[in-house]
XYZ file of C-alpha atoms in Angstrom:
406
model
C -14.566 29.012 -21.179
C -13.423 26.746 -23.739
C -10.423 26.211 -22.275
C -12.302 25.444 -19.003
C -14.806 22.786 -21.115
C -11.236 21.546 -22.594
C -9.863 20.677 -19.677
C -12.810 19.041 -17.966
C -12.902 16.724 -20.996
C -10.006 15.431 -20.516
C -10.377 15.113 -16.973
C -13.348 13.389 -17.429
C -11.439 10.963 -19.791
C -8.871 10.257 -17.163
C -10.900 9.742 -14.581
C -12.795 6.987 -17.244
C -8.998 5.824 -18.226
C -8.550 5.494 -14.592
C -11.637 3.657 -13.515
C -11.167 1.036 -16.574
C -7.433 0.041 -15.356
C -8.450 0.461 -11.771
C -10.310 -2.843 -12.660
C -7.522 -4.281 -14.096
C -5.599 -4.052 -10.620
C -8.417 -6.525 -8.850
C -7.716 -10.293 -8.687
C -4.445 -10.498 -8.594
C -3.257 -10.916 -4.781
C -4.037 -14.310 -3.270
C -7.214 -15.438 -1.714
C -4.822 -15.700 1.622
C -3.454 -12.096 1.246
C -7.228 -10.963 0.278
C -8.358 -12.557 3.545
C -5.793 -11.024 5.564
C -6.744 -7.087 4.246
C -10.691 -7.850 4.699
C -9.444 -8.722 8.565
C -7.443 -5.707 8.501
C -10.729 -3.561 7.278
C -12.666 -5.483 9.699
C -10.735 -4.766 12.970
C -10.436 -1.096 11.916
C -14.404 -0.653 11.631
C -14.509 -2.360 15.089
C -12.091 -0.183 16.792
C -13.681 2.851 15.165
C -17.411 1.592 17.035
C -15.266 1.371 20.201
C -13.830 4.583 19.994
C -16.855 6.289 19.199
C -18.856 4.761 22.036
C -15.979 5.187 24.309
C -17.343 8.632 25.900
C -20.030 6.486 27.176
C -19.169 5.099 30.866
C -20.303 1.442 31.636
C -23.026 1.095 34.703
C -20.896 -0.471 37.704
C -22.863 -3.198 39.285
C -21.205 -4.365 42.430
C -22.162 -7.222 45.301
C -19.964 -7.848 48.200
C -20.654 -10.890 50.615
C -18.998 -11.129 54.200
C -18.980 -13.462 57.018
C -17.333 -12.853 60.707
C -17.371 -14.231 64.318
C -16.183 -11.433 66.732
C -18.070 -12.979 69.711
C -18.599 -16.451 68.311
C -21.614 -15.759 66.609
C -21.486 -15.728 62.795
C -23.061 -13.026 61.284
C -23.485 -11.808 57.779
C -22.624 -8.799 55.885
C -24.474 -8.492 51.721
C -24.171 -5.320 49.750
C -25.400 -5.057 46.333
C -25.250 -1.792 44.194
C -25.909 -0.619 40.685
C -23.780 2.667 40.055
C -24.030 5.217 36.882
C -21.808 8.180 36.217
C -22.402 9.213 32.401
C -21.280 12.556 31.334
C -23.926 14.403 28.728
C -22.230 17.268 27.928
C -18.481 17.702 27.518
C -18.081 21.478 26.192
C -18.291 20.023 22.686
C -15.878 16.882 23.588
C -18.918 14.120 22.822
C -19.231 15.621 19.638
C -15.719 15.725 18.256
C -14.768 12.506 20.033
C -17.670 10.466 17.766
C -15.718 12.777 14.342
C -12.265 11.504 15.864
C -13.687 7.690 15.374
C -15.029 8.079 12.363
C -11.443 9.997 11.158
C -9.690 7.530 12.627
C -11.366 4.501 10.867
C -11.391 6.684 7.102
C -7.171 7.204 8.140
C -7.130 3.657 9.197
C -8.980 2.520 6.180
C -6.311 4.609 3.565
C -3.546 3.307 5.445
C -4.511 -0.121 4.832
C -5.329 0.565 1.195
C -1.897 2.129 0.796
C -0.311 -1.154 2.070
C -2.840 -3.257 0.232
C -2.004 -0.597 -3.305
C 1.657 -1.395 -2.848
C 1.409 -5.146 -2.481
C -0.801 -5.443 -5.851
C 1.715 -3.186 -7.250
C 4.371 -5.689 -6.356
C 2.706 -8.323 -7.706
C 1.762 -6.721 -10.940
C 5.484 -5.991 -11.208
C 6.587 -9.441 -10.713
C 4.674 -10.071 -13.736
C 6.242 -7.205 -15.691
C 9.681 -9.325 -15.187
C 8.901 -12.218 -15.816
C 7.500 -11.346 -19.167
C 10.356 -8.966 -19.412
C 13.196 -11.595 -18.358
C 11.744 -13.638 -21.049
C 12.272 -11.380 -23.510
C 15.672 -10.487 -21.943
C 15.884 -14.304 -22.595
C 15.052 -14.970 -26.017
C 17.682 -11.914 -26.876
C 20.453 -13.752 -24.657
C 19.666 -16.362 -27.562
C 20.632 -14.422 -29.999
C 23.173 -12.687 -29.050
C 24.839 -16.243 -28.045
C 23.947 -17.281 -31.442
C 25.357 -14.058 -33.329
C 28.565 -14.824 -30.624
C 28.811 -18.484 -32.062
C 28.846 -17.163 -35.660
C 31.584 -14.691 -35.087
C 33.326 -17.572 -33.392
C 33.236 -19.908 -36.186
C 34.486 -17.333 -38.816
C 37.360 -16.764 -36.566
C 38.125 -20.033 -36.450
C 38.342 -20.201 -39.891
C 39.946 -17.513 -40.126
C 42.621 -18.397 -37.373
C 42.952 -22.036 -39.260
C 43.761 -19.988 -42.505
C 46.553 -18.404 -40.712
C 44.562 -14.958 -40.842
C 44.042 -14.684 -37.752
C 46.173 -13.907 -34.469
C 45.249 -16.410 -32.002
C 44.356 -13.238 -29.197
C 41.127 -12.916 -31.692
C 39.998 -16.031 -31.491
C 40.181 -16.759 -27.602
C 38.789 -12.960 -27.527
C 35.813 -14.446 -29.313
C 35.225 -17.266 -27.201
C 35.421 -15.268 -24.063
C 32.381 -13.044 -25.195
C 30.005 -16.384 -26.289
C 30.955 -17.663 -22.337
C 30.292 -14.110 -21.135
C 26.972 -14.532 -22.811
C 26.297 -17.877 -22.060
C 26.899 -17.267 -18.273
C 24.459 -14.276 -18.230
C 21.829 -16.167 -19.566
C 22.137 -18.720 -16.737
C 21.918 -15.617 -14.686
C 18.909 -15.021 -16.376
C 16.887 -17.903 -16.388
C 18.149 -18.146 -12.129
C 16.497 -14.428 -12.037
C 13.546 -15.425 -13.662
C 12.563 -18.284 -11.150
C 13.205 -16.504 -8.667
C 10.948 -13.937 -9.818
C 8.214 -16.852 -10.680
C 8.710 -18.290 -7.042
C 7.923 -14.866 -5.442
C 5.056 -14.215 -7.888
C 3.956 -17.629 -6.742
C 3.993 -16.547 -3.119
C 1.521 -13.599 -3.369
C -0.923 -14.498 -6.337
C -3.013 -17.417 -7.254
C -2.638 -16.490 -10.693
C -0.752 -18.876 -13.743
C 1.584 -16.231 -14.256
C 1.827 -17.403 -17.849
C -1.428 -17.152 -18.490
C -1.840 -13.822 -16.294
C -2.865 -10.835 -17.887
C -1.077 -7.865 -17.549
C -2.630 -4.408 -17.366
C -1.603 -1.791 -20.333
C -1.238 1.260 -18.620
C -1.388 4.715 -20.178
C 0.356 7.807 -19.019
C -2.632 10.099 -16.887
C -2.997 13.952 -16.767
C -1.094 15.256 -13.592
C -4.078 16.900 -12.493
C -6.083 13.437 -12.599
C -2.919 11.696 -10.712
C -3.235 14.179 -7.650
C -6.934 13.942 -7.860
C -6.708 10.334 -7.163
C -3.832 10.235 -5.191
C -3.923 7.582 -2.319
C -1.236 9.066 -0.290
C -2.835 12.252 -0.365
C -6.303 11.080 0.262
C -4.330 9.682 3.602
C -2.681 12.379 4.532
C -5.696 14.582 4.512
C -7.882 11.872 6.405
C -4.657 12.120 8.492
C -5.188 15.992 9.061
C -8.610 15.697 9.772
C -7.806 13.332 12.376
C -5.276 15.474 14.073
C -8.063 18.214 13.654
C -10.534 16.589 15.732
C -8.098 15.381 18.532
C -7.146 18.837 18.816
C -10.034 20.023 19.375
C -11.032 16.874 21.888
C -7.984 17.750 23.736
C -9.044 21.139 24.737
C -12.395 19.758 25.585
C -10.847 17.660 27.910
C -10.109 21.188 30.308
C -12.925 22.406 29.712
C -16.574 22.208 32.420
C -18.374 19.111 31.882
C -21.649 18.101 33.137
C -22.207 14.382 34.484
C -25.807 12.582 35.501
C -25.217 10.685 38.611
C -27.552 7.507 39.719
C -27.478 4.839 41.735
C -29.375 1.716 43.790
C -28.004 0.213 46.823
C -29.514 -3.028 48.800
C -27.670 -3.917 52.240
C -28.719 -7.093 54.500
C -27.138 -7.636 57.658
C -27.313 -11.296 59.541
C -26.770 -12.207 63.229
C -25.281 -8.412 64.258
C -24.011 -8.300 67.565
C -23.076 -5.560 70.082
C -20.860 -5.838 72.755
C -20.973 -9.857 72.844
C -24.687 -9.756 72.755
C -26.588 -11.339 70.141
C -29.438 -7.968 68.827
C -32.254 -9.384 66.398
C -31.124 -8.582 62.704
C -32.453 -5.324 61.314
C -34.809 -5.480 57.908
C -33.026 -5.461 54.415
C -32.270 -1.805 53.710
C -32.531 -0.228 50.008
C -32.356 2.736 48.495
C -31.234 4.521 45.170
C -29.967 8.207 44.596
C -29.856 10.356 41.518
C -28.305 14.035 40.496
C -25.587 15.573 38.734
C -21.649 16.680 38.912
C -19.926 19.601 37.423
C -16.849 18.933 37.138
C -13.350 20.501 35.226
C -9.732 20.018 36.006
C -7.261 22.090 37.045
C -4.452 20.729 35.313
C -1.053 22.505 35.433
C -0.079 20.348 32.032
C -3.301 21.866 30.264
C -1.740 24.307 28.565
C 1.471 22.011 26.938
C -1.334 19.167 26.459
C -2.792 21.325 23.878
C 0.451 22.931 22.369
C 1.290 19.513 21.857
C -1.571 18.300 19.661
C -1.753 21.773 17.938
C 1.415 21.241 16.890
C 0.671 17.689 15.680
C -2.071 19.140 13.638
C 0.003 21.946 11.856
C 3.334 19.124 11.269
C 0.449 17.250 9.610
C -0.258 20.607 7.383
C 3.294 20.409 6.645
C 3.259 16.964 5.227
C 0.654 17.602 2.985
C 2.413 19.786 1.696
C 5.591 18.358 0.791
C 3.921 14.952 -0.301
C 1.869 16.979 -3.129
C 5.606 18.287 -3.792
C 7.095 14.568 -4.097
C 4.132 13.239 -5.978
C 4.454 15.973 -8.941
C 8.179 15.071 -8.472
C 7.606 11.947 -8.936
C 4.992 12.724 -12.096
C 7.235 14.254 -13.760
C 10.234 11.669 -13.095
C 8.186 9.487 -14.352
C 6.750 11.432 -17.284
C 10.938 12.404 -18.210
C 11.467 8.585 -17.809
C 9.008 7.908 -20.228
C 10.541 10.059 -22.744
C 13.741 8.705 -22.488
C 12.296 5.179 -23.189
C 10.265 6.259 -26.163
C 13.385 7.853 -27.710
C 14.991 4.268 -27.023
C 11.997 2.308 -28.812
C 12.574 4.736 -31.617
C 16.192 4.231 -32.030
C 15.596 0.586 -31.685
C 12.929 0.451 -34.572
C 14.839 2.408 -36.529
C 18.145 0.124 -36.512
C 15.605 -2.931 -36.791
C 14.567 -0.662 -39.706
C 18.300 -1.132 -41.044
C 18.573 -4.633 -40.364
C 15.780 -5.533 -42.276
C 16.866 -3.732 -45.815
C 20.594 -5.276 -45.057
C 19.358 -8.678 -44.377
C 16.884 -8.774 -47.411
C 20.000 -7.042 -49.736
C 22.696 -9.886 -47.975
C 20.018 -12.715 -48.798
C 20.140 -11.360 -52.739
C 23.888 -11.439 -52.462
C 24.158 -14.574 -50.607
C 22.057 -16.082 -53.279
C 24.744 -14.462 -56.045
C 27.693 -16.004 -54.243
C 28.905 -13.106 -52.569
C 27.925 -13.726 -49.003
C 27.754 -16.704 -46.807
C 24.996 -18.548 -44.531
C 26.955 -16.562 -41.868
C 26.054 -13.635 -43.064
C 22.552 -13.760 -43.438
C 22.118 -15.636 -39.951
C 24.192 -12.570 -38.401
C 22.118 -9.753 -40.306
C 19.074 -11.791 -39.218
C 19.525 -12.425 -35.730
C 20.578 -8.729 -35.423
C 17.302 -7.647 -37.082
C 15.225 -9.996 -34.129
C 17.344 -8.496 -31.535
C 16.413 -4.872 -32.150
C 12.744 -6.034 -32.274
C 13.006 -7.045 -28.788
C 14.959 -4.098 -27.292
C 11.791 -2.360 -28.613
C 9.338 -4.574 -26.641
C 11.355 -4.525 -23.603
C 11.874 -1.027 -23.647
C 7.828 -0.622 -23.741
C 8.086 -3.166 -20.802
C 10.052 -0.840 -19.042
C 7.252 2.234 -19.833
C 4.948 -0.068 -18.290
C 7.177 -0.489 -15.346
C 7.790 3.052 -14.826
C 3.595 4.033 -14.996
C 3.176 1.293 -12.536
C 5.043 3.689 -9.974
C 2.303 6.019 -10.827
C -0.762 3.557 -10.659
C 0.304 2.558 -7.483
C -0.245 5.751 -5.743
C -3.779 6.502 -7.703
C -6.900 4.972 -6.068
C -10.699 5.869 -7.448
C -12.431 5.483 -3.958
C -11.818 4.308 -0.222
């Protein structure tokens, strides 16, 4: 029991976790793109109302007007009718064809939440690297600086005749290396910015980025888009089914008309006959009615079988998602072990920069030194950070397939 109580805590956290960043994800897809998905959301709510009125058959209303000279005398032909053929009972088939529209629109609806999850997602990651190429950036810096340092004490070195002259174009090599990966860089990161710029409104300097936390599996599944889909999905293919075998099966139709004929000028056999009075009438009844359909039977195998592939899926997407959970939660790992070794060498930099500074200060070291030892010490600082930008990165894999509501 207190296991039970235990678990539902922390469920209940999640699910609080959840709903806070959930908010985080709003606002940051243009006002275009944002128009575009309330269309989308829009057309599928209208198609739903169409498909769930669809059983209902429209009321013909016909008028036919017709003018002729067989013996030289014109004479007129007018028909006007009003015809309705509306089925009322469809063994069950009304009934399941209004649950098919309303499946169809929830299916329609994830769908276009999936598509509309993965585009924030995009966009959220755009902002990840740009922040990240910055920082990528700012190390590029120092490692070109650290470069230049261990170029100039080669080139004293070389100039003191201590030095092979391999060493020193060695040297050089690695600043240009550097140098020319930093150009590579800064190319990435407008590119990055220019792409941002095309889906988001947003400054992307002055966007805020979400700080996502790693979720309980059990609250990832629970809120798992793709599976909410793939069950509106089966539900879908549940109704169909069952609409399909409707579709053999006796259905009863009210019949009802109204018919007005006038007929000008007749004549009969050359001879002109005075025109008889405007004629009207209407009828009403009903039809029973089912086909015999030599397909019937492979009509409903095939939509059966639809429904039970979409069991299938279900299946095997709860299998990728905890593959995926757990991907991610090994990922995660992996990068915390790398923040730790980073901290930890920054850790070491810091006591041998503040001992070189003593020494440099007794003689015994040079500026060199203390820049080197330095720059080292900033560099390991920012492996850390972007090695937390890459967590964030790797969760956003995660938040991308979670969604609180439809």
């Amino acid at each position: 029991m207190r296991a039970l109580s235990a678990l539902s805590v922390l469920l209940l956290l999640c699910s609080s976790l959840n709903a806070a960043q959930e908010a985080d994800f709003e606002g940051f897809l243009s006002k275009l793109k944002e128009q575009e998905f309330t269309y989308d959301y829009q057309k599928s709510s209208a198609q739903s109302l169409q498909l769930r009125d669809s059983w209902i058959q429209p009321i013909i209303v016909r008028y036919s007007y017709k003018k002729s000279n067989p013996y030289d005398a014109t004479q007129t032909v007018q028909n006007a009718a009003i015809i309705l053929d509306q089925p009322i009972f469809q063994s069950g088939g009304i009934y399941f064809a209004i649950k098919y529209a309303e499946a169809s629109r929830i299916y329609s609806n994830y769908s276009i939440d999936v598509a509309k999850r993965k585009l924030i997602k995009d966009v959220i990651a755009l902002l990840m690297q740009i922040q990240k190429s910055e920082l990528l950036i700012q190390r590029h810096h120092l490692q070109i600086a650290n470069a230049t340092i261990n170029l100039e004490q080669k080139k004293e070195l070389y100039m003191n005749g201590q030095l092979d002259s391999g060493f020193l174009d060695s040297a050089v090599i690695d600043r240009n290396t550097l140098t020319q990966a930093l150009y590579d860089l800064e190319t990435s990161k407008e590119q990055l910015i220019s792409s941002f710029k095309a889906l988001s409104d947003l400054d992307y300097i002055h966007a805020k980025v979400p700080h996502l936390e790693l979720v309980h599996e059990d609250a990832f599944m629970e809120h798992s888009i793709d599976l909410k889909k793939i069950r509106s999905e089966n539900e879908k293919n549940r109704y169909f089914k069952n609409m399909t075998i409707a579709k053999y099966l006796p259905k009863l139709s009210i019949t009802a008309g109204y018919n007005w004929d006038s007929l000008e000028n007749p004549s009969f056999a050359g001879s002109a006959i005075p025109s008889p009075p405007d004629t009207s009438y209407y009828n009403y009844g009903f039809k029973l009615s089912m086909p015999l359909d030599i397909n019937f039977q492979r009509d409903i195998e095939s939509v059966r079988i639809d429904y039970l592939k979409s069991l299938v899926v279900l299946e095997n997407t709860k299998r990728s998602l905890v593959a995926l959970y757990h991907r991610v939660e090994q990922n995660l790992r992996n990068y915390d072990k790398k923040i730790a070794l980073a901290k930890a060498n920054a850790t070491l930099y810091e006591k041998l920069y503040t001992d070189t500074i003593s020494l440099f200060k007794a003689g015994y070291k040079t500026q060199y030194d203390v820049d080197l030892l330095q720059n080292s010490m900033q560099i390991q600082s920012l492996d850390a950070r972007i090695f937390e930008m890459d967590k964030q990165l790797e969760l956003l894999n995660l938040y991308e397939k979670m969604m609180n509501a439809v």
